[in-house]
Structures are given as structure tokens and as C-alpha cells.
Amino acid sequence: MNENKLLAALPKLFHQDSDLAVGPGDDCALIKFGGKYLLAAADQLIQDVHYFPDTPPEAVAAKLLKRNLSDIAAMGGIPRWTICTLACNGCSDEFFMRFFNALEACAKKYQCAIAGGDLAELPTSGTVATLTILGEVELEKVCLRSNARPGELIFVTGQLGDTLYSQHHLEFEPRLAEGRFLSENAFSCCMMDISDGLAADLPRLLERSSCGAHIQLDKLPCRNNCSWQSAIADGEDYELLFTTSADRAGKLLEVWPFDTPLSCIGQITADAGTVRYYQDAEEITLNGVNGYEHFRA
Amino acid sequence: MNENKLLAALPKLFHQDSDLAVGPGDDCALIKFGGKYLLAAADQLIQDVHYFPDTPPEAVAAKLLKRNLSDIAAMGGIPRWTICTLACNGCSDEFFMRFFNALEACAKKYQCAIAGGDLAELPTSGTVATLTILGEVELEKVCLRSNARPGELIFVTGQLGDTLYSQHHLEFEPRLAEGRFLSENAFSCCMMDISDGLAADLPRLLERSSCGAHIQLDKLPCRNNCSWQSAIADGEDYELLFTTSADRAGKLLEVWPFDTPLSCIGQITADAGTVRYYQDAEEITLNGVNGYEHFRA
């Protein structure tokens, strides 16, 4: 099975829980607790997969936290607490102190607190860091992958593609303020973050919404004038992909208070499971441009 | 730094949060959320460290969840949700399906729900599984490492030692019912689970409580008549270590409703940081019997 098939197969194994409003399959789980709603998600960061052996520990720690914050942003939520685990082989005291000092600095910057964690030894060389993020959101403001409706316009924040050589995969800003603005002001109730490339992530949103989409490749905000292939297939954009109704879109563009670019790149259709890509008016076949798979089994 | 020094140094780096009632350093974090109290903890399970390459995926999944459940038990809490991440190299579909089917069966058995997770590829052989457990507890019932007071008696559940060859490290039962009974009925407000051996874990509890302890080695419940060295130094007992006041101890032994053995093994003293071990009336020097270090840096 590839990553998508596994991610689709696994949640079907799991029993439901009456307080688990949204389980596996969205950017975060949504949990009813004490009359409020908790967000929870976890992500991993692995040496030689998500960063290089010579990436500074400060950059590793920040990326680990920021990619989790991006999941909170995608739900329209507010980050609160993190739990971090680290497994490594022969890491020095200096690595640990630099990693955790940077994690703390990043947590402070984004106003969340380190609540716990675990350290363990890997039997072979390498480092595996895992972080669970907890956040909160109001039920009436949460943004879900399943909320897209035909006719809605599709937007992305920031720019896409060229994520590795530009260092964007380390230097990105999680779109917390932008995601919260969209959810708080009811500009969107359907959002996800793009972490595996638009070509991989958009179908996941459409699957949950039983919709299709048209995408205008000529409207993609390509980082450093990269190709549309790079813009839809490179992983680690950590930008928000969201839908908004056609009659709210003009207002959104008018009041958008951020420097972060906002681009309308297409429209949701009723043709469930089908994504059509256009270059101006001409339909384009992707021919194997698939987005990034973090995992192949 | 060794594991204890690192575990002591790291939390000092982290800023406080007004809703984080207990941060790093106890079995779980305790978080005020929506008028209730959430428990959160994470633990890792690493091939060739915590299990063998030929350990069945079912046993790996169950151990991963159960060692986290043991942390909830140690707080006197109730488990609710889990987030599981898995990083492995070339794992088969069969491994995944067996692992997650077993994780679900174990989650169902202990009445918690799988809320989310992440899969990733390891660049080298091996498997690293991480699980974050979320639970709940009432503030007035929570059991903390910091609550021991001089004069209180020290108890352990179950048996200690000989954890590897007996397969106890895989087959243990998390002491959820026992922990909850102790917290609900106010028999204890100071508890932890023994995962690195009594000789390593007891000093952590004493450190948080600014107390010392006397331990009667002849009172240790040694699994399969193992030596007291094995009983205090083997990792992975996953038994509860708790204190109770001298005048409640008789009542506790009288009403204890479980088959799980309960052993009084010593007493808390005011001599902060000092653990004295006795064999009958004779004081014993440990001479380097230190408990298990999961991590050495």
C-alpha cells in the first residue's frame, strides 16, 4: 500500500468515541473535554528524511514544532501545549541543550508550553524526534477537511514549491494568525495545511468532502518562479489550503490584514474524486506528478 | 550527563503556563482545560532497545500502549485517547495491519480511543514507535510524585524484578484499576510507576517530595524468587510505587479488592535525598546497583 491507502485503511480499524468529534484523517483530532474542544496532533522529524545530519539542532527543533503548529493553524485553532520525544544515538549534551533551548524559544514565540516528553537511545545512528501538539478551538469555528462544498473558491496562503533549495522547509512560518483570522471571521470552515504538496494533499481534502476541484496552474504562487510541477509536487510548503464561498471571497481579499500572499487557485466541483488542472483554458494532464510521499510501504 | 541529570536539567529551561498545573517531571503532565483536568504523557518503544526484532507486532503495539497506560495509572487517572506515530524502514503491509489491529484491540480493552497519528520512513533499519496518551483525573484525586511526607509507608503493587526472561516486560498489566482505587478512595496522593527499577525511580519521587526513605529488601515481592538486586534494578516492572499514611495502611490492606499483591516495603523519612536499604535490621550498601538507564548521554 502507498501512504494514501494506508492512511485511508487504518482509521477504519478504530472504534468511535463519543467525545472524539473528529478522529484520524484531519490535520488534528478534535476532542470534547470539559465543555471545550481540544485539538491534538503528532508529527515526526527524522534525520536524513526531514533534515540533514549537519542541520543545526536549533533548526531541527524549530521545524519539529512549526510543522505541528501548522496543523493547529489548519484547524483554525490556537496552540497551547506540546509533548516532545527524542530518540537518538550518542547525542552529545550540547545537542540536547541546543535542541531543547531552541524548542523552548520557539514554544515561547508561538505561545505554547512544553508539558512533557521522553528521551531514549536509538540502537543505530540517527535521530527521531516526535512532537504532540495540543491546542484549542471553538466548535463553531473549527475548520475541517470535510467542509468543502461545490462552487466554493480554493485559496492558498504564501507561495508554493522550491521548498528544499530555498531553505523554506526550515524557515517557513506556521500560518497560525492567518488560519485563526479565517476561522474567527467565518471566511472559511474548510482548511488543511499543504505538507506533502498540493497534488497529494488536495485529493485528501476532496475525499473527506466528497467533492472534486478545478485548479488553475497559471494562478499558482510559485516560489522563486519555480515550475508548476515543483509548486504542486514539492513537500513541506506548510501553507494553508482553504475554501471560501464565492460571495465572501471579494470581502476576504479586501480585508486580508497580512503581508502573506493570498491566491485564488481554483474552485470546488461536484465531481467527487476528480481534480482537473488547467493552464489558462487548456486542460493539463499531470503524468505522474504526485506530490511527496513521506512514507511508502 | 546521565539520564537523571538530563531529566533534571531540561525542565528548568521551560517557561511556566498558568493552566499547566504539573509540567515535566511527573508521570504525566496535568493540564487545566475547560474546567477539567487533562493528563498527558508520551513514551517511545524502540526495536532492539525495548523489544527484539522477532517480537510479534501485536506484542509491540500492546506494550507501547500499556506502558503509557501505566503513566495514567500512576496519576490515579482514567485513560481516554491516544495519538500514535510509527517510523520504520521497509515495514510490510502485514506489519502495519497487525500492529494497528492490536493497538486498537488494546485501546478498546482499556477504554481509550485512537485519535490520530503519523507514519514515516526511517532511513536505516529499525522501528521507532511513539504514543501520546491523554487521560483525565479530578484535581482533588490526582497522585503526584511530590506529595510524599515523612512517616508515610511505602507500598508497591505486584511483583518486582526478573522482567525480561519472565516475559513480564511484554505481558504486564497496567495497574489502572489499582491506581484509580487508591486515588478515588484517598488511600494515596503520592504515586509513580516503576519503569526503570525501584533503585532508579524511588529517588525521583523522593527528589520531588524533598524526602528520603528506608527500604526493607526482605519485604520486596521478588518475581520468581529473583534476587533483591534484580527486584530493584531491572527495568520495566510497570508496578505502582505509592505512599500512604501509617493510620490508613491497615484499612487499605483490609479493603484491597484486587488479586494484585500489595507489599509494604519501607517508609518515607525526612532525610532528603537519602535512601537506606535494610536486610532485616542490617543496613546494606548497594555498591552500584542503580536501576535501568534507558538513556545515557
Coordinates of C-alpha atoms in Angstrom, one line a residue:
Chain A
M1 CA 0.0 0.0 0.0
N2 CA 1.2 3.5 -0.5
E3 CA 0.8 6.3 2.1
N4 CA -2.6 7.3 0.9
K5 CA -4.0 3.8 1.0
L6 CA -2.6 3.1 4.5
L7 CA -3.9 6.4 5.8
A8 CA -7.3 5.5 4.4
A9 CA -7.2 1.9 5.7
L10 CA -6.0 2.5 9.3
P11 CA -8.8 4.7 10.7
K12 CA -11.4 2.2 9.7
L13 CA -9.9 -0.2 12.2
F14 CA -10.5 2.1 15.1
H15 CA -13.7 2.3 17.3
Q16 CA -15.5 5.5 17.8
D17 CA -15.6 7.6 21.0
S18 CA -18.5 9.9 21.8
D19 CA -16.2 12.8 22.8
L20 CA -13.9 12.4 19.8
A21 CA -15.7 14.8 17.5
V22 CA -13.0 14.3 14.7
G23 CA -10.7 11.3 14.8
P24 CA -7.8 10.3 12.5
G25 CA -7.9 11.8 9.0
D26 CA -7.9 15.5 9.5
D27 CA -5.0 17.8 10.4
C28 CA -5.8 17.4 14.1
A29 CA -8.1 15.3 16.2
L30 CA -10.9 17.3 17.8
I31 CA -11.8 16.2 21.3
K32 CA -14.6 17.4 23.5
F33 CA -13.3 17.9 27.0
G34 CA -14.7 19.8 30.0
G35 CA -17.2 21.7 27.8
K36 CA -14.4 22.9 25.4
Y37 CA -12.7 21.5 22.4
L38 CA -9.1 20.3 22.4
L39 CA -7.0 19.8 19.2
A40 CA -4.4 17.1 19.2
A41 CA -1.9 16.0 16.5
A42 CA 1.6 14.5 16.3
D43 CA 4.3 14.7 13.7
Q44 CA 7.8 13.2 13.4
L45 CA 11.1 14.7 12.3
I46 CA 13.7 12.2 11.2
Q47 CA 17.4 12.8 10.3
D48 CA 18.2 12.1 6.7
V49 CA 14.5 12.2 5.8
H50 CA 13.3 15.6 7.0
Y51 CA 16.7 17.3 7.6
F52 CA 20.4 16.7 7.0
P53 CA 22.9 15.5 9.5
D54 CA 24.5 18.9 9.5
T55 CA 21.3 20.8 10.1
P56 CA 21.8 22.8 13.4
P57 CA 19.8 21.4 16.3
E58 CA 18.1 24.8 16.6
A59 CA 16.7 24.4 13.1
V60 CA 15.6 20.8 13.8
A61 CA 13.7 21.8 17.0
A62 CA 12.0 24.8 15.3
K63 CA 11.0 22.7 12.3
L64 CA 9.5 20.0 14.5
L65 CA 7.4 22.4 16.5
K66 CA 6.4 24.6 13.5
R67 CA 5.2 21.7 11.4
N68 CA 2.9 20.7 14.3
L69 CA 1.8 24.3 14.7
S70 CA 0.9 24.3 11.1
D71 CA -1.6 21.5 11.8
I72 CA -3.2 23.6 14.6
A73 CA -3.4 26.6 12.1
A74 CA -5.1 24.4 9.6
M75 CA -8.0 23.8 12.1
G76 CA -8.4 27.5 12.8
G77 CA -7.1 26.8 16.3
I78 CA -4.8 28.2 19.0
P79 CA -1.7 26.2 20.1
R80 CA -1.4 25.5 23.9
W81 CA 0.9 22.7 24.9
T82 CA 3.5 20.2 23.5
I83 CA 4.9 16.9 24.4
C84 CA 8.3 16.1 22.8
T85 CA 10.1 12.8 22.5
L86 CA 13.6 12.3 21.2
A87 CA 15.4 9.0 20.2
C88 CA 19.0 9.3 19.2
N89 CA 22.3 7.5 19.2
G90 CA 25.2 9.0 21.1
C91 CA 23.8 12.6 21.0
S92 CA 26.0 15.0 22.9
D93 CA 25.0 17.0 25.9
E94 CA 25.5 20.0 23.6
F95 CA 23.0 18.7 21.1
F96 CA 20.4 18.2 23.8
M97 CA 20.8 21.6 25.4
R98 CA 20.8 23.4 22.0
F99 CA 17.8 21.3 20.8
F100 CA 15.7 22.0 23.9
N101 CA 16.7 25.6 24.3
A102 CA 15.6 26.2 20.8
L103 CA 12.4 24.2 21.3
E104 CA 11.6 26.4 24.3
A105 CA 12.4 29.6 22.4
C106 CA 10.1 28.5 19.6
A107 CA 7.3 27.4 22.0
K108 CA 7.5 30.8 23.7
K109 CA 7.4 32.6 20.4
Y110 CA 4.2 30.8 19.5
Q111 CA 2.7 30.9 23.0
C112 CA 2.6 27.3 23.8
A113 CA 4.3 25.5 26.7
I114 CA 6.4 22.3 26.8
A115 CA 4.4 20.0 29.1
G116 CA 6.4 16.8 29.0
G117 CA 8.3 14.2 26.9
D118 CA 10.6 11.3 26.8
L119 CA 14.3 10.6 25.9
A120 CA 15.5 7.2 24.5
E121 CA 18.6 5.7 22.9
L122 CA 18.5 4.5 19.3
P123 CA 20.5 1.3 18.7
T124 CA 21.8 2.7 15.4
S125 CA 22.9 6.1 14.2
G126 CA 20.3 8.8 13.6
T127 CA 17.7 10.9 15.4
V128 CA 13.9 10.6 15.5
A129 CA 12.1 13.4 17.1
T130 CA 8.3 13.4 17.7
L131 CA 6.1 16.1 19.0
T132 CA 2.5 16.0 20.0
I133 CA 0.7 19.4 19.9
L134 CA -2.4 20.3 21.9
G135 CA -4.5 23.3 21.1
E136 CA -8.0 24.6 21.4
V137 CA -10.7 25.8 19.1
E138 CA -14.4 26.7 19.3
L139 CA -16.6 24.1 17.8
E140 CA -18.4 26.7 15.7
K141 CA -15.1 28.0 14.3
V142 CA -13.2 24.7 13.6
C143 CA -12.1 24.2 10.0
L144 CA -12.3 20.7 8.7
R145 CA -11.2 18.9 5.5
S146 CA -14.8 17.6 5.2
N147 CA -16.5 21.0 4.9
A148 CA -15.8 21.9 1.2
R149 CA -18.9 22.5 -1.0
P150 CA -19.2 22.6 -4.8
G151 CA -18.8 26.2 -6.1
E152 CA -16.5 27.4 -3.3
L153 CA -13.3 29.0 -4.4
I154 CA -10.0 27.4 -3.4
F155 CA -7.3 29.6 -1.9
V156 CA -3.7 29.1 -0.7
T157 CA -1.6 31.3 1.5
G158 CA 2.0 32.2 0.7
Q159 CA 3.9 30.6 -2.1
L160 CA 4.4 27.0 -3.2
G161 CA 7.2 24.9 -4.4
D162 CA 11.0 25.1 -4.4
T163 CA 10.9 24.2 -0.7
L164 CA 14.2 22.4 -0.3
Y165 CA 16.9 24.6 -2.0
S166 CA 15.2 27.8 -0.8
Q167 CA 15.5 26.5 2.8
H168 CA 11.8 27.1 3.0
H169 CA 11.4 23.7 4.6
L170 CA 13.3 25.0 7.6
E171 CA 12.5 28.7 7.5
F172 CA 8.7 28.6 7.0
E173 CA 6.3 30.4 9.3
P174 CA 3.3 28.4 10.5
R175 CA 0.2 30.3 9.4
L176 CA -1.4 30.5 12.8
A177 CA -2.5 34.1 12.6
E178 CA -3.9 33.6 9.1
G179 CA -5.7 30.4 10.0
R180 CA -7.2 31.9 13.1
F181 CA -8.3 35.0 11.1
L182 CA -10.1 32.8 8.6
S183 CA -11.8 30.7 11.2
E184 CA -12.7 33.6 13.6
N185 CA -14.2 35.7 10.8
A186 CA -16.0 32.8 9.2
F187 CA -14.2 33.2 5.9
S188 CA -13.6 29.5 5.9
C189 CA -14.7 26.3 7.6
C190 CA -12.7 24.0 5.3
M191 CA -8.9 24.1 5.6
M192 CA -5.8 21.9 5.7
D193 CA -2.1 22.6 5.6
I194 CA -0.1 21.6 2.5
S195 CA 2.8 19.4 3.7
D196 CA 3.1 16.8 1.0
G197 CA 2.4 19.1 -2.0
L198 CA -0.9 20.3 -3.4
A199 CA -1.1 17.3 -5.7
A200 CA -1.0 14.9 -2.8
D201 CA -2.9 17.0 -0.2
L202 CA -5.8 18.4 -2.2
P203 CA -7.2 15.0 -3.0
R204 CA -7.2 14.2 0.7
L205 CA -9.4 17.2 1.4
L206 CA -11.7 16.4 -1.6
E207 CA -12.0 12.8 -0.4
R208 CA -13.2 13.9 3.0
S209 CA -15.7 16.4 1.4
S210 CA -16.9 14.1 -1.4
C211 CA -16.1 16.8 -4.0
G212 CA -13.8 17.4 -6.9
A213 CA -11.8 20.5 -8.0
H214 CA -10.5 22.6 -10.9
I215 CA -7.1 24.0 -10.4
Q216 CA -5.6 26.9 -12.5
L217 CA -1.9 26.1 -12.7
D218 CA -1.3 29.6 -14.1
K219 CA -2.7 31.0 -10.8
L220 CA -0.3 29.1 -8.5
P221 CA 2.0 31.4 -6.5
C222 CA 5.3 29.7 -7.5
R223 CA 8.2 30.4 -5.1
N224 CA 11.2 31.9 -7.0
N225 CA 9.4 31.3 -10.3
C226 CA 9.6 27.6 -9.9
S227 CA 7.7 25.4 -12.3
W228 CA 4.1 24.4 -11.6
Q229 CA 5.4 20.9 -11.2
S230 CA 7.5 22.0 -8.3
A231 CA 4.6 24.1 -6.9
I232 CA 2.2 21.1 -6.7
A233 CA 4.7 18.3 -6.0
D234 CA 7.3 19.5 -3.6
G235 CA 6.6 18.6 0.0
E236 CA 6.8 20.9 3.0
D237 CA 5.1 24.1 1.9
Y238 CA 3.3 24.4 5.2
E239 CA 0.9 26.8 3.6
L240 CA -2.9 26.8 4.2
L241 CA -5.2 25.4 1.6
F242 CA -8.8 26.5 2.2
T243 CA -12.1 27.1 0.5
T244 CA -14.4 30.1 0.8
S245 CA -17.8 30.9 -0.7
A246 CA -17.8 32.9 -4.0
D247 CA -19.7 35.8 -2.4
R248 CA -17.3 36.0 0.6
A249 CA -14.1 35.9 -1.5
G250 CA -14.1 39.6 -2.5
K251 CA -14.6 40.7 1.0
L252 CA -11.8 38.4 2.2
L253 CA -9.3 39.9 -0.3
E254 CA -10.4 43.4 0.7
V255 CA -9.9 42.9 4.5
W256 CA -7.0 40.4 4.5
P257 CA -4.6 42.1 7.0
F258 CA -1.5 40.1 6.5
D259 CA 1.6 40.5 4.2
T260 CA 1.3 36.8 3.5
P261 CA 0.1 36.5 -0.1
L262 CA -3.4 35.1 -0.8
S263 CA -4.1 33.4 -4.1
C264 CA -7.3 32.0 -5.6
I265 CA -6.1 28.9 -7.5
G266 CA -9.4 27.2 -8.4
Q267 CA -12.8 26.0 -7.5
I268 CA -14.5 23.1 -5.8
T269 CA -16.7 20.9 -8.1
A270 CA -19.4 18.3 -7.5
D271 CA -17.3 15.7 -9.5
A272 CA -16.2 13.7 -6.4
G273 CA -12.6 12.5 -6.5
T274 CA -11.7 14.3 -9.7
V275 CA -9.1 17.1 -9.9
R276 CA -8.7 18.8 -13.3
Y277 CA -5.7 21.0 -13.8
Y278 CA -5.8 23.9 -16.3
Q279 CA -3.1 26.1 -17.8
D280 CA -5.2 29.1 -18.9
A281 CA -8.1 27.4 -20.7
E282 CA -6.2 24.2 -21.6
E283 CA -6.6 21.1 -19.5
I284 CA -3.2 19.6 -18.5
T285 CA -2.5 16.0 -17.6
L286 CA -0.1 15.6 -14.7
N287 CA 1.6 12.5 -16.0
G288 CA 2.9 11.2 -12.7
V289 CA 3.4 14.5 -10.7
N290 CA 2.1 13.1 -7.5
G291 CA 3.3 15.1 -4.5
Y292 CA 5.6 13.9 -1.9
E293 CA 5.2 10.6 -0.1
H294 CA 6.7 10.7 3.3
F295 CA 6.1 7.0 3.5
R296 CA 6.0 4.1 1.1
A297 CA 5.1 0.6 2.3
Chain B
M1 CA 25.1 13.8 31.7
N2 CA 23.3 10.7 32.6
E3 CA 19.5 10.2 32.2
N4 CA 18.7 11.6 35.7
K5 CA 20.9 14.7 35.2
L6 CA 19.3 15.4 31.8
L7 CA 15.8 14.9 33.1
A8 CA 16.6 17.3 35.9
A9 CA 18.2 19.9 33.7
L10 CA 15.7 20.1 30.8
P11 CA 12.5 21.2 32.6
K12 CA 14.4 24.2 34.1
L13 CA 14.7 25.5 30.5
F14 CA 10.9 25.7 30.0
H15 CA 8.6 28.6 30.8
Q16 CA 5.6 28.2 33.0
D17 CA 2.0 28.2 31.8
S18 CA -0.9 29.1 34.1
D19 CA -3.0 26.2 33.0
L20 CA -0.2 23.7 33.2
A21 CA -0.7 22.5 36.8
V22 CA 2.1 19.9 36.6
G23 CA 4.7 20.1 33.9
P24 CA 7.7 17.9 33.0
G25 CA 9.0 15.7 35.8
D26 CA 6.0 13.6 36.9
D27 CA 4.5 10.5 35.2
C28 CA 2.1 12.8 33.3
A29 CA 1.5 16.5 32.7
L30 CA -1.6 17.8 34.4
I31 CA -3.4 20.4 32.3
K32 CA -6.4 22.5 33.3
F33 CA -8.8 22.7 30.3
G34 CA -12.4 23.6 30.2
G35 CA -12.9 23.3 33.9
K36 CA -11.5 19.8 34.0
Y37 CA -8.0 18.3 34.3
L38 CA -6.3 16.5 31.4
L39 CA -3.4 14.1 31.8
A40 CA -0.8 13.9 29.0
A41 CA 2.3 11.8 28.6
A42 CA 4.4 10.2 25.8
D43 CA 6.6 7.2 25.7
Q44 CA 8.7 5.5 23.0
L45 CA 9.2 1.9 22.0
I46 CA 12.3 1.1 20.0
Q47 CA 13.3 -2.1 18.3
D48 CA 16.5 -3.6 19.8
V49 CA 16.1 -1.4 22.9
H50 CA 12.6 -2.2 24.2
Y51 CA 11.8 -5.3 22.2
F52 CA 13.5 -7.8 19.9
P53 CA 13.3 -7.9 16.1
D54 CA 11.2 -11.1 16.3
T55 CA 8.7 -9.8 18.9
P56 CA 5.3 -10.0 17.2
P57 CA 3.8 -6.7 16.1
E58 CA 0.8 -7.4 18.4
A59 CA 3.1 -7.5 21.4
V60 CA 4.9 -4.4 20.3
A61 CA 1.6 -2.4 20.0
A62 CA 0.3 -3.7 23.3
K63 CA 3.5 -2.9 25.2
L64 CA 3.6 0.6 23.7
L65 CA 0.1 1.4 24.8
K66 CA 0.3 -0.4 28.2
R67 CA 3.5 1.5 29.3
N68 CA 1.7 4.8 28.6
L69 CA -1.4 3.5 30.4
S70 CA 0.9 2.8 33.3
D71 CA 1.7 6.5 33.5
I72 CA -2.0 7.4 33.6
A73 CA -2.5 4.7 36.4
A74 CA 0.3 6.3 38.4
M75 CA -1.6 9.7 38.5
G76 CA -4.7 8.0 39.7
G77 CA -6.3 8.8 36.3
I78 CA -8.6 7.4 33.6
P79 CA -7.2 6.9 30.1
R80 CA -9.2 8.5 27.2
W81 CA -7.4 9.0 23.9
T82 CA -4.1 8.1 22.2
I83 CA -2.0 9.5 19.3
C84 CA 0.5 7.0 17.8
T85 CA 3.4 7.6 15.5
L86 CA 5.4 5.0 13.8
A87 CA 8.8 5.3 12.0
C88 CA 10.1 2.3 10.3
N89 CA 12.2 1.0 7.4
G90 CA 10.6 -1.2 4.8
C91 CA 7.8 -2.4 7.1
S92 CA 5.3 -4.7 5.3
D93 CA 1.6 -4.0 5.0
E94 CA 1.2 -7.1 7.2
F95 CA 3.3 -5.5 10.0
F96 CA 1.2 -2.3 9.8
M97 CA -2.2 -4.0 9.8
R98 CA -1.1 -6.4 12.6
F99 CA 0.3 -3.5 14.7
F100 CA -2.7 -1.3 14.3
N101 CA -5.2 -4.0 14.8
A102 CA -3.5 -5.0 18.0
L103 CA -3.3 -1.3 19.1
E104 CA -7.0 -0.9 18.5
A105 CA -7.8 -4.2 20.4
C106 CA -5.7 -3.0 23.4
A107 CA -7.2 0.5 23.2
K108 CA -10.7 -1.0 23.3
K109 CA -9.8 -3.2 26.2
Y110 CA -8.6 -0.3 28.3
Q111 CA -11.4 2.0 27.1
C112 CA -9.4 4.6 25.2
A113 CA -9.7 5.7 21.6
I114 CA -7.1 6.2 18.9
A115 CA -7.4 9.8 17.9
G116 CA -4.6 10.3 15.4
G117 CA -1.0 9.7 14.5
D118 CA 1.6 9.8 11.8
L119 CA 3.7 7.4 9.7
A120 CA 7.2 8.0 8.4
E121 CA 10.0 6.1 6.8
L122 CA 13.3 5.5 8.7
P123 CA 16.4 5.9 6.6
T124 CA 18.0 2.9 8.3
S125 CA 16.6 -0.4 9.6
G126 CA 14.6 -0.5 12.8
T127 CA 11.3 0.7 14.1
V128 CA 10.6 3.6 16.5
A129 CA 7.0 3.8 17.8
T130 CA 5.8 6.7 19.9
L131 CA 2.5 7.1 21.7
T132 CA 1.0 10.1 23.5
I133 CA -1.7 9.2 26.0
L134 CA -4.4 11.6 27.1
G135 CA -6.5 10.9 30.2
E136 CA -8.4 12.7 32.9
V137 CA -8.4 13.0 36.7
E138 CA -10.0 15.1 39.3
L139 CA -7.7 17.8 40.8
E140 CA -8.5 16.6 44.3
K141 CA -7.7 13.0 43.4
V142 CA -4.5 13.3 41.4
C143 CA -1.5 11.5 42.7
L144 CA 1.9 13.3 42.4
R145 CA 5.5 12.3 43.0
S146 CA 5.8 15.5 45.1
N147 CA 3.2 14.5 47.7
A148 CA 5.2 12.1 49.9
R149 CA 5.6 13.1 53.6
P150 CA 7.9 11.7 56.3
G151 CA 6.4 8.9 58.2
E152 CA 4.2 7.6 55.3
L153 CA 4.6 3.9 54.4
I154 CA 5.8 2.9 51.0
F155 CA 3.9 0.3 49.1
V156 CA 4.3 -1.5 45.7
T157 CA 1.7 -3.4 43.7
G158 CA 2.5 -6.8 42.1
Q159 CA 6.0 -8.2 42.0
L160 CA 9.4 -6.8 41.1
G161 CA 12.4 -8.0 39.1
D162 CA 13.1 -10.7 36.6
T163 CA 11.2 -8.7 34.0
L164 CA 13.0 -9.8 30.8
Y165 CA 13.2 -13.6 30.9
S166 CA 9.8 -14.0 32.5
Q167 CA 8.3 -12.0 29.6
H168 CA 6.8 -9.6 32.1
H169 CA 8.1 -6.7 30.1
L170 CA 5.6 -7.7 27.4
E171 CA 2.9 -9.4 29.4
F172 CA 2.4 -6.9 32.3
E173 CA -1.0 -5.4 33.2
P174 CA -1.1 -1.6 33.6
R175 CA -2.4 -1.0 37.1
L176 CA -5.2 1.3 36.1
A177 CA -7.9 -0.2 38.4
E178 CA -5.5 -0.3 41.3
G179 CA -4.3 3.3 40.8
R180 CA -7.8 4.6 40.4
F181 CA -8.9 2.7 43.6
L182 CA -6.1 4.3 45.5
S183 CA -6.8 7.8 44.3
E184 CA -10.6 7.6 44.4
N185 CA -10.6 6.3 48.0
A186 CA -7.9 8.7 49.2
F187 CA -5.5 5.9 50.2
S188 CA -2.7 7.7 48.4
C189 CA -1.9 11.1 46.9
C190 CA 1.7 10.2 46.0
M191 CA 2.3 7.6 43.3
M192 CA 4.5 6.8 40.4
D193 CA 5.0 3.8 38.2
I194 CA 8.3 1.8 38.4
S195 CA 9.6 1.6 34.9
D196 CA 13.4 1.9 35.4
G197 CA 13.6 -0.2 38.6
L198 CA 12.9 0.9 42.2
A199 CA 16.6 1.9 42.7
A200 CA 16.3 4.4 39.8
D201 CA 12.6 5.5 40.3
L202 CA 12.3 5.9 44.1
P203 CA 15.0 8.7 44.2
R204 CA 13.0 10.6 41.5
L205 CA 9.9 10.5 43.7
L206 CA 11.9 11.5 46.8
E207 CA 13.6 14.3 44.9
R208 CA 10.2 15.8 44.0
S209 CA 9.0 15.4 47.6
S210 CA 12.2 16.6 49.3
C211 CA 12.2 13.4 51.4
G212 CA 14.3 10.3 52.0
A213 CA 13.3 6.6 52.5
H214 CA 14.1 3.4 54.3
I215 CA 13.6 0.3 52.2
Q216 CA 13.4 -3.3 53.6
L217 CA 14.9 -5.5 51.0
D218 CA 13.5 -8.6 52.7
K219 CA 10.0 -7.2 52.1
L220 CA 10.4 -6.8 48.3
P221 CA 7.9 -9.0 46.4
C222 CA 10.6 -10.7 44.2
R223 CA 9.2 -12.3 41.0
N224 CA 10.1 -15.9 40.7
N225 CA 12.3 -15.6 43.8
C226 CA 14.7 -13.4 41.9
S227 CA 17.4 -11.6 43.9
W228 CA 16.7 -8.2 45.6
Q229 CA 19.3 -6.8 43.1
S230 CA 17.1 -7.9 40.2
A231 CA 14.0 -6.6 42.1
I232 CA 15.3 -3.1 42.5
A233 CA 17.4 -2.8 39.3
D234 CA 15.5 -4.4 36.4
G235 CA 13.6 -2.0 34.3
E236 CA 10.0 -2.4 33.1
D237 CA 8.2 -3.6 36.2
Y238 CA 5.3 -1.2 35.5
E239 CA 4.1 -1.6 39.0
L240 CA 2.8 1.3 41.2
L241 CA 5.0 2.7 43.9
F242 CA 3.0 4.8 46.3
T243 CA 2.8 6.1 49.9
T244 CA 0.0 6.0 52.4
S245 CA -0.2 7.3 55.9
A246 CA 0.5 4.9 58.7
D247 CA -3.0 5.1 60.1
R248 CA -4.7 4.4 56.7
A249 CA -2.4 1.4 55.8
G250 CA -4.3 -1.2 57.9
K251 CA -7.6 -0.1 56.3
L252 CA -6.1 -0.3 52.9
L253 CA -4.8 -3.9 53.3
E254 CA -8.3 -4.8 54.7
V255 CA -10.3 -3.4 51.8
W256 CA -7.9 -4.0 48.9
P257 CA -10.3 -5.6 46.4
F258 CA -7.7 -6.9 43.8
D259 CA -5.8 -10.2 43.3
T260 CA -2.7 -8.0 42.6
P261 CA -0.4 -8.3 45.6
L262 CA 0.3 -5.3 47.8
S263 CA 3.5 -5.1 49.7
C264 CA 4.7 -2.6 52.3
I265 CA 8.4 -2.2 51.6
G266 CA 9.5 0.7 53.7
Q267 CA 8.9 4.2 55.0
I268 CA 9.4 7.8 53.9
T269 CA 11.9 9.8 56.0
A270 CA 12.8 13.4 56.5
D271 CA 16.4 12.8 55.4
A272 CA 16.0 14.4 51.9
G273 CA 17.7 12.6 49.1
T274 CA 18.9 9.6 51.1
V275 CA 17.7 6.1 50.6
R276 CA 18.8 3.5 53.1
Y277 CA 18.3 -0.2 52.3
Y278 CA 18.0 -2.8 55.1
Q279 CA 18.1 -6.6 55.1
D280 CA 16.1 -7.3 58.3
A281 CA 17.9 -5.0 60.7
E282 CA 21.2 -4.8 58.9
E283 CA 21.9 -1.8 56.5
I284 CA 23.0 -2.9 53.0
T285 CA 25.2 -0.9 50.7
L286 CA 24.0 -1.1 47.1
N287 CA 27.5 -1.0 45.5
G288 CA 26.5 0.2 42.1
V289 CA 23.0 -1.4 41.7
N290 CA 21.5 1.6 40.0
G291 CA 18.3 0.7 38.1
Y292 CA 18.0 0.7 34.4
E293 CA 19.0 3.7 32.3
H294 CA 17.0 4.0 29.1
F295 CA 19.3 6.7 28.0
R296 CA 22.9 7.6 28.5
A297 CA 24.4 10.8 27.1

